[in-house]
mmCIF file of C-alpha atoms in Angstrom:
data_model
loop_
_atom_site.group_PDB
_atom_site.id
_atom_site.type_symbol
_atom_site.label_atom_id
_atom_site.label_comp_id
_atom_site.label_asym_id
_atom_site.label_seq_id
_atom_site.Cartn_x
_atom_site.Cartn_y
_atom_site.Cartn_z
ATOM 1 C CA UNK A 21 125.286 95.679 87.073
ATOM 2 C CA UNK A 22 123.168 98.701 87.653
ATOM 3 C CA UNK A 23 123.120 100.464 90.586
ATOM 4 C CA UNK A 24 120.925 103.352 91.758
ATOM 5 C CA UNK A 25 121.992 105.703 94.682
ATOM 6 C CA UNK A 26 119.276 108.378 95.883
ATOM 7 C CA UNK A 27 121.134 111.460 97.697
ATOM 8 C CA UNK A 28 120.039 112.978 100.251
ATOM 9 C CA UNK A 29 119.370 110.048 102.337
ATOM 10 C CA UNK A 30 116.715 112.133 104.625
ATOM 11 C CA UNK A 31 115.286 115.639 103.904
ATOM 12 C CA UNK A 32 113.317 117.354 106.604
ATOM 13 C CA UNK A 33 111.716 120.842 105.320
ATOM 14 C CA UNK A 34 109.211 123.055 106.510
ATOM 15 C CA UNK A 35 105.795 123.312 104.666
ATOM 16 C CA UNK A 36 105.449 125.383 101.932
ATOM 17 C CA UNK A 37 108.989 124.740 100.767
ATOM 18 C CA UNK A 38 110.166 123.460 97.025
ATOM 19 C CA UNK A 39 112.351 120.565 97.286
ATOM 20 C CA UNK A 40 114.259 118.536 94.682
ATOM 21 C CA UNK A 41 115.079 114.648 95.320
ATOM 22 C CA UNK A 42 117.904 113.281 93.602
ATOM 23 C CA UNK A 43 118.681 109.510 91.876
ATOM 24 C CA UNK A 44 121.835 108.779 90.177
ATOM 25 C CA UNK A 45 122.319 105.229 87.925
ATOM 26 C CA UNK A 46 125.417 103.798 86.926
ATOM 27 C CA UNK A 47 124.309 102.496 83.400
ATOM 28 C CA UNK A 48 122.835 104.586 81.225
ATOM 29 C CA UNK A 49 121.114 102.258 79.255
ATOM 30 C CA UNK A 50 117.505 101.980 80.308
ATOM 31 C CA UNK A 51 114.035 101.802 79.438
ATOM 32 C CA UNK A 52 112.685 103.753 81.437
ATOM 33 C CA UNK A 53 112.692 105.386 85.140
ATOM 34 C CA UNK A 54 109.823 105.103 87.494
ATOM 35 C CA UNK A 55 109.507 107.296 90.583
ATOM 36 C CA UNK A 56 107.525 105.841 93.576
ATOM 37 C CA UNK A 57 106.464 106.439 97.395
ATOM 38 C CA UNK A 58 105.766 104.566 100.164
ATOM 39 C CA UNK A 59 104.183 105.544 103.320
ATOM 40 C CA UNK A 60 105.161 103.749 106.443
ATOM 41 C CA UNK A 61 103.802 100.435 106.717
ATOM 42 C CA UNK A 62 102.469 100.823 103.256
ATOM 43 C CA UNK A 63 102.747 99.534 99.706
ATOM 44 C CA UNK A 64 104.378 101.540 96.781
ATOM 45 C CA UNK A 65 102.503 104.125 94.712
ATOM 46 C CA UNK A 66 103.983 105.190 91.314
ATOM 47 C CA UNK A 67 104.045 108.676 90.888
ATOM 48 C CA UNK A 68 105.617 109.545 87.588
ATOM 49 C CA UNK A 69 107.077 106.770 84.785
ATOM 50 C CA UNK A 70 109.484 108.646 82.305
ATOM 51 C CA UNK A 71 110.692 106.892 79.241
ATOM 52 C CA UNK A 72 114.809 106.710 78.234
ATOM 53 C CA UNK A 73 113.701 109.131 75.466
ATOM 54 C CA UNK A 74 111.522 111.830 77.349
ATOM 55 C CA UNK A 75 112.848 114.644 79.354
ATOM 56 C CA UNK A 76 110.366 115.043 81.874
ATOM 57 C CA UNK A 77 107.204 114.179 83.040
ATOM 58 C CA UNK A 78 104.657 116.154 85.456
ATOM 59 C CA UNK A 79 101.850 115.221 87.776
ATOM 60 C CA UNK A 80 100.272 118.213 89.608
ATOM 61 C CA UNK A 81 103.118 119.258 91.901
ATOM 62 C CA UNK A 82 105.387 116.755 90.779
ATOM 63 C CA UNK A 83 108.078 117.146 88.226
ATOM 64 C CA UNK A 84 110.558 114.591 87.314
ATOM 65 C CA UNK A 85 113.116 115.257 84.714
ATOM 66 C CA UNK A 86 115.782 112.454 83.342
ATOM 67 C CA UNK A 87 119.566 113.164 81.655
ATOM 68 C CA UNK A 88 120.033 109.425 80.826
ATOM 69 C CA UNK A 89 123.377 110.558 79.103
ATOM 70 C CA UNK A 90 124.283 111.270 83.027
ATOM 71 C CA UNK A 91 122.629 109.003 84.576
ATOM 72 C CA UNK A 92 120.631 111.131 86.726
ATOM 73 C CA UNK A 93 116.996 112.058 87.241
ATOM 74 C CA UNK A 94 115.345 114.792 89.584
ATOM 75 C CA UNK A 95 112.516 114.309 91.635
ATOM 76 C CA UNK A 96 110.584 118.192 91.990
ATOM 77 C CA UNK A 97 108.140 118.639 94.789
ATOM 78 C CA UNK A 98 106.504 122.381 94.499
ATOM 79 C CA UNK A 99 104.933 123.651 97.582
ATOM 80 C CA UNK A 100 105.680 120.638 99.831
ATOM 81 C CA UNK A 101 102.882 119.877 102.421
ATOM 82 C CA UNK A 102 102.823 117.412 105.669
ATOM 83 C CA UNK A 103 100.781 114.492 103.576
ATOM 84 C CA UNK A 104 104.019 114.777 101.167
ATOM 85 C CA UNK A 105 105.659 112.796 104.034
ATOM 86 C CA UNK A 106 107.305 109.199 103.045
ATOM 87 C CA UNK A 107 109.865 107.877 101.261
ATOM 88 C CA UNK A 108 110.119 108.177 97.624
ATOM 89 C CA UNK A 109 111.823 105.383 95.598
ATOM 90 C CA UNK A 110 113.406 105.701 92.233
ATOM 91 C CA UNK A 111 114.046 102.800 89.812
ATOM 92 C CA UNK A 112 115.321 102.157 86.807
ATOM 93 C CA UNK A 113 114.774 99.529 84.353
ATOM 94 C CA UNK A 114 117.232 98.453 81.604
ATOM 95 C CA UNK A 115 115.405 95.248 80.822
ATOM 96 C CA UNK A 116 113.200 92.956 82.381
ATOM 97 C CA UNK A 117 113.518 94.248 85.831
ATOM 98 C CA UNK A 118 113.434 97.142 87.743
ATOM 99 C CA UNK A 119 116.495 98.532 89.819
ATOM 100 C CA UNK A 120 115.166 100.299 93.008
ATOM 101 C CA UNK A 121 117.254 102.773 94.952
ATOM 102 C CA UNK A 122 117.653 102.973 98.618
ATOM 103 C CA UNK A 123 115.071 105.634 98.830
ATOM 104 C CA UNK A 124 114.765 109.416 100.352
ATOM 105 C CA UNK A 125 113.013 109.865 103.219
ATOM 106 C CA UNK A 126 110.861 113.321 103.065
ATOM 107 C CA UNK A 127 109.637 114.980 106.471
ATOM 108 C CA UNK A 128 107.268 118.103 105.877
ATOM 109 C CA UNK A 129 106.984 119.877 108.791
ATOM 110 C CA UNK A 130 103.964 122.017 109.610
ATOM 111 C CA UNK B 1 88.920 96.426 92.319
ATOM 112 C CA UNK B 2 92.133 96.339 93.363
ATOM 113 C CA UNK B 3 94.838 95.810 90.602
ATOM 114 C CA UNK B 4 97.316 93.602 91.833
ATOM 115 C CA UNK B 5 96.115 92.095 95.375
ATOM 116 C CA UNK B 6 98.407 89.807 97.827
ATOM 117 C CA UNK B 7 96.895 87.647 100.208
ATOM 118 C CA UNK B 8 97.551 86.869 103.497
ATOM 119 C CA UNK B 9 98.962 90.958 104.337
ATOM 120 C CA UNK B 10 100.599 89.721 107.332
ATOM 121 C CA UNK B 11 102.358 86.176 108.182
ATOM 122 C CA UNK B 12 103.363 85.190 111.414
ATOM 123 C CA UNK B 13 104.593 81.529 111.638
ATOM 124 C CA UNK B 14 107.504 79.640 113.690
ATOM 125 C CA UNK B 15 110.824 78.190 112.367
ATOM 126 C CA UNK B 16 110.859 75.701 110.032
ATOM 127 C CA UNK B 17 107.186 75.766 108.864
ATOM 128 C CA UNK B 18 106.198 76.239 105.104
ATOM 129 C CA UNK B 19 103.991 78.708 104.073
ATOM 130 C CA UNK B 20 102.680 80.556 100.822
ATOM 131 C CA UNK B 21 101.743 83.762 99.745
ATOM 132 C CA UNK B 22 99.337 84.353 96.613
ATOM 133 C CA UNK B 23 99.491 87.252 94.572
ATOM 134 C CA UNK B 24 96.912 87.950 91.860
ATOM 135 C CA UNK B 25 96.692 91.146 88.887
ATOM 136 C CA UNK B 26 93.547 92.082 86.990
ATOM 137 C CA UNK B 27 95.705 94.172 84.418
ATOM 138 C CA UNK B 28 95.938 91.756 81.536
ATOM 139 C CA UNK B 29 99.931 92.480 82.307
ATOM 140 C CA UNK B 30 101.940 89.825 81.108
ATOM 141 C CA UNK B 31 105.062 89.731 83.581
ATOM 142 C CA UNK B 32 104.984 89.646 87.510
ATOM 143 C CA UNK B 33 107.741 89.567 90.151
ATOM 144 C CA UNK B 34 108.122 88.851 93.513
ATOM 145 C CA UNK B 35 110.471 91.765 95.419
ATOM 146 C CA UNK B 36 112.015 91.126 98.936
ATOM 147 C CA UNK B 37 112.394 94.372 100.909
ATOM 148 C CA UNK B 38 114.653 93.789 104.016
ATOM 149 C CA UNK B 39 114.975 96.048 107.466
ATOM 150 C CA UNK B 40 116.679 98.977 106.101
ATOM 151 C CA UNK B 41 113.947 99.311 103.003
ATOM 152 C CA UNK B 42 116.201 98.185 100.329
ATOM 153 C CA UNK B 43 114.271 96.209 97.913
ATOM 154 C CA UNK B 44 115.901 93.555 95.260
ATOM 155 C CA UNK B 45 114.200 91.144 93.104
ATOM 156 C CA UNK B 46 113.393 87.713 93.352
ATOM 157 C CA UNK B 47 112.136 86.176 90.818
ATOM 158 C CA UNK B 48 110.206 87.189 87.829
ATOM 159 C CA UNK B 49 107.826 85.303 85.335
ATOM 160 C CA UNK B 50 106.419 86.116 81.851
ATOM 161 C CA UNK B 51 103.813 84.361 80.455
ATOM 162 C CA UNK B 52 103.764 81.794 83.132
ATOM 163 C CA UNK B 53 107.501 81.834 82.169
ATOM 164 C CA UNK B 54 110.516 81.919 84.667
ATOM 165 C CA UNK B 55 112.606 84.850 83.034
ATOM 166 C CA UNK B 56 114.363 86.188 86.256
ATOM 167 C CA UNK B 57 116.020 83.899 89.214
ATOM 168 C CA UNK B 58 118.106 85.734 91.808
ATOM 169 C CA UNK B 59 120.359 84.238 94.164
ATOM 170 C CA UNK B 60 117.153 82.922 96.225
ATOM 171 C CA UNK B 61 117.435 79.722 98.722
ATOM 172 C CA UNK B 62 116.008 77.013 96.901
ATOM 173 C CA UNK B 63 114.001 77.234 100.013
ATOM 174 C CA UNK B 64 111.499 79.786 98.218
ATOM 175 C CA UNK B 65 109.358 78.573 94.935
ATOM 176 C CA UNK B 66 107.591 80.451 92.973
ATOM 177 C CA UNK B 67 104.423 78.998 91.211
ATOM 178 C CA UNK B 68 102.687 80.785 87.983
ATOM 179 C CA UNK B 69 99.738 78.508 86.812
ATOM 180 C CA UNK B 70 98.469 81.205 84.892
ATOM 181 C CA UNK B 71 100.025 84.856 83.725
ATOM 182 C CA UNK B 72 97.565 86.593 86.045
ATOM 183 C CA UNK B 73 98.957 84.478 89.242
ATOM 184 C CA UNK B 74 102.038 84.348 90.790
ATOM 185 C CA UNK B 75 102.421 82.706 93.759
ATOM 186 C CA UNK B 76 105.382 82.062 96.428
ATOM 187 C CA UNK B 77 106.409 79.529 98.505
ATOM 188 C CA UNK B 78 108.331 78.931 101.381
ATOM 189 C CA UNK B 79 109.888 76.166 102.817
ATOM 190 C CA UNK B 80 111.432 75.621 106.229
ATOM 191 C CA UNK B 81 110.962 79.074 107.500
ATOM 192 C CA UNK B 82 113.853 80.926 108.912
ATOM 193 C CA UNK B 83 114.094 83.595 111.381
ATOM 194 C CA UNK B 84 116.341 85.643 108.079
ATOM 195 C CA UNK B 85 113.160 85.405 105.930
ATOM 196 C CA UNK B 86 111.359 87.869 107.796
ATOM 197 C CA UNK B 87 111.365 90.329 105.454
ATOM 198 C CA UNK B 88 107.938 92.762 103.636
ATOM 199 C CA UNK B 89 107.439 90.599 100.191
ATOM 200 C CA UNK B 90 105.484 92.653 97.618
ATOM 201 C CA UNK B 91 104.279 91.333 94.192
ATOM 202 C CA UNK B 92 104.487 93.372 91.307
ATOM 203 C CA UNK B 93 103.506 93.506 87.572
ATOM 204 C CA UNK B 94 104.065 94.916 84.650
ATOM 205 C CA UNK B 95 103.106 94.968 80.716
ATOM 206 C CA UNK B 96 106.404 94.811 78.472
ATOM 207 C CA UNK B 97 109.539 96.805 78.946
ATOM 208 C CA UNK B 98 107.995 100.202 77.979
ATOM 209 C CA UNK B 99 106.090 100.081 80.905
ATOM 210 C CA UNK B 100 106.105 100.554 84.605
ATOM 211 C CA UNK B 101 105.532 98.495 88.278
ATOM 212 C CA UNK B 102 102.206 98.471 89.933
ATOM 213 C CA UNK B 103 103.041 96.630 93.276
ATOM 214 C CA UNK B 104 100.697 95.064 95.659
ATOM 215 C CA UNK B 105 100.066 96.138 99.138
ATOM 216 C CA UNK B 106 103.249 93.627 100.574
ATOM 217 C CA UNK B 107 103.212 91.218 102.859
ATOM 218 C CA UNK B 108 104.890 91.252 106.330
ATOM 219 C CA UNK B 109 106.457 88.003 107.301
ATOM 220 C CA UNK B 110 107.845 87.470 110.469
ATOM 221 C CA UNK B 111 109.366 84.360 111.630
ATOM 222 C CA UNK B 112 109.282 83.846 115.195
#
């Protein structure tokens, strides 16, 4: 069964700083990989869908880049700022469903 | 013009009542799933239907039904409300494997 682990847990940084999130998946056999946030109290927003045979995909500051051989993907925030503050979700989807993470939790301090 | 809506956004109700939540998508997407997210944020699927089509059944209480009368609805219900089912439910839907979620707003259920 797939399983998706997001390291670090929490990441508190000032403002201005670049900042990598990290996902890790146990089967490398997916679809496609699907980063999201969610603010507190708040829904989920997709920010960047990358499919098993891209590399990487970028929206403004966002970059996300996939190895599906090793079962990781990056999440790449440039020039972090407070409103970048929430949790970011990654999932992974090696059929009908999506496998969600346990999320990071991004502070961006002023 | 919201693409996939929820209704109600919060749910407060005592043990052991039944209630439903209704979640609706104006993407022409052809699957839809119900997630559970618990306290610590974790979410893991429910149930999932294609085409009106029950293609994904977790280890749910028997408690919860879900209801698709048409691919653009998918509804859930609840029977005999415990105080473990208070939980954020969002809706979600997608069109065919190649693509990704879009997720309703949840709903917060607490159980009192």
């Amino acid at each position: 069964k797939q399983e998706v682990t997001q390291i670090p847990a929490a990441l508190s940084v000032p403002e201005g700083e670049n900042l990598v999130l990290n996902c890790s998946f146990t089967d490398s056999a997916i679809y496609n990989l699907q980063w999201f946030r969610q603010d507190p109290g708040k829904g989920l927003t997709s920010l960047l869908l990358i499919q098993s045979s891209q590399r990487e995909q970028t929206s403004g500051r966002l970059n996300a880049s996939l190895d599906k051989s090793s079962g990781r993907s990056t999440l790449y925030i440039a020039a972090s700022q407070p409103g970048d503050s929430a949790t970011y979700l990654c999932a992974v989807r090696p059929g009908n469903q999506f496998y969600f993470g346990t999320g990071t939790s991004l502070t961006v301090i002023p | 013009d919201t693409a996939v809506s929820q209704t109600p956004k919060y749910l407060v109700t005592q043990m052991g009542n039944d209630k439903s939540i209704k979640c609706e998508q104006n993407l022409g997407h052809d699957t839809m799933y119900w997630y559970k997210q618990d306290s610590k944020k974790f979410l893991k699927i429910m149930f999932s239907y294609n085409n009106k089509e029950l293609i994904i059944n977790e280890t749910v209480p028997n408690r919860f039904s879900p209801k698709s009368p048409d691919k653009a609805h998918l509804n859930l219900h609840i029977n005999s409300l415990e105080l473990g089912d208070s939980a954020v439910y969002f809706c979600a839907s997608s069109l065919l494997a190649d693509y990704g979620y879009t997720f309703g707003s949840g709903t917060r259920l607490t159980v009192v």
